[in-house]
Steps between C-alpha positions, in 0.01 A plus 500: 500500500279717276122487521324350198162657431261253337218602268170315532496204262190625318698802381775293337493434126396139423840413347688632806264316733554175309878537535470572873280196561740276304794577732578308819333648807836564671669658195732787596506796260854634463469743211312613190530479122607850392498429125421205275549509123299331370461262795691305761391164642522407867459170682455541878572197719195273516309696237448503123701714257350848460548813291698771681343821377587852616425529873482126570639407843808276513506204735792353696653197320320587176657407166489789250568451127512723192441376146728545198329834434420594859672706767395659826594677820433386857496738799549355850392636839849636578511679159730241343430484125550210260476547123461175305623451143321275251539123553569543872383286792553583868380365834434745786666278760538721803362838605476610863463870576425709808433856380544640852862386530585448133625151588437179310626284215450477127594211274386362168598240242566576132458177305537652153514837324604840631390758754594839636508529879467843665550465873256643754518527878592136565809488277638806677500304827642173365553323170204405286572159348415389145562128454549342159564131422877567496565786745368736766514877446510721811396863440554762771333840455540485124351468154610199296412292195498121537478261204486120488468274195636163389689441823675838518443794733613860446445786746572862405541765770323823401532727806502495879711333767602147404410185310646153563478157340538179700589179317594181690580705810727747315387861523600771250378861529505825307396859569603611154241659274443262209701222669402146395508184709443143384576147618859576391524801735561859393501544119551874448256780422235567239487820302213746557369418152488128575319557827253740339403230248450248778272742684291546186480122469363473853289817521394535136541804280395830663152622411470826301529802728677311782857595407776377272571171670586325825787624711782256567657647813839410352774758452853465365711454698407483869584806713833470680336538842310171467617194691647189336333452164530123511645220708808493275532873441463538124487844349230613259459274193461681166351185342159346566653165598789281397517453121312168483197635693262703283180686564313232303584248772278690742218553253496130414415438867161659456382365166269725300512769767824630342300615201359792698833675542489679168823500305815289494 
């Protein structure tokens, strides 16, 4: 395991020292807050709710929540990254990592809202698991978006190796860019424009001077040399979803956060 170098307590800022003293003595730090706009809130096990500012350490089994106007990014020890949309709550259920071998496990619960998962070392070895109240999403060496609201889960494959959904013991997978899984199985693919809007919803609008917008990683259609694009072999879908599923359905998941997307 890596060596943690501790600064003398008298050199720590009073606010940081207060947070450290409020945590359980055996708390295991598993990552860091990489961005927080304006703030995230965290509740470690056995401790009071705290503000998760830039650079705050994340604790195993901590609950992390964003407000209706908040969003943030979490960076874990294996370089896995989570970006949280507004109105999102997660629990950091399981994180075990040996940097020497690259072995371990990662798992978390999404109770509401939306997140973007970018896999690090651990998900290249085995599936990272995101559990919602209605399904489990297994992500292997990939980037994916996962959304849950009002009893429904949607997972969108962005890029990488494979994403699967498990519901009542039934497993459905896709390696198709833009492929969507739900409790009903494989639904089809999103358009690049749809996915770009979702990424803005989660990440926020780009700051001036940082580029024109977030990349989607979705092309149309998939290259012919790719493996099976879904468990039932659909070809590329020109539509966002079936006719009765609109982009507003996703934005309604996240309440006022949809107002940040800019445009219809």
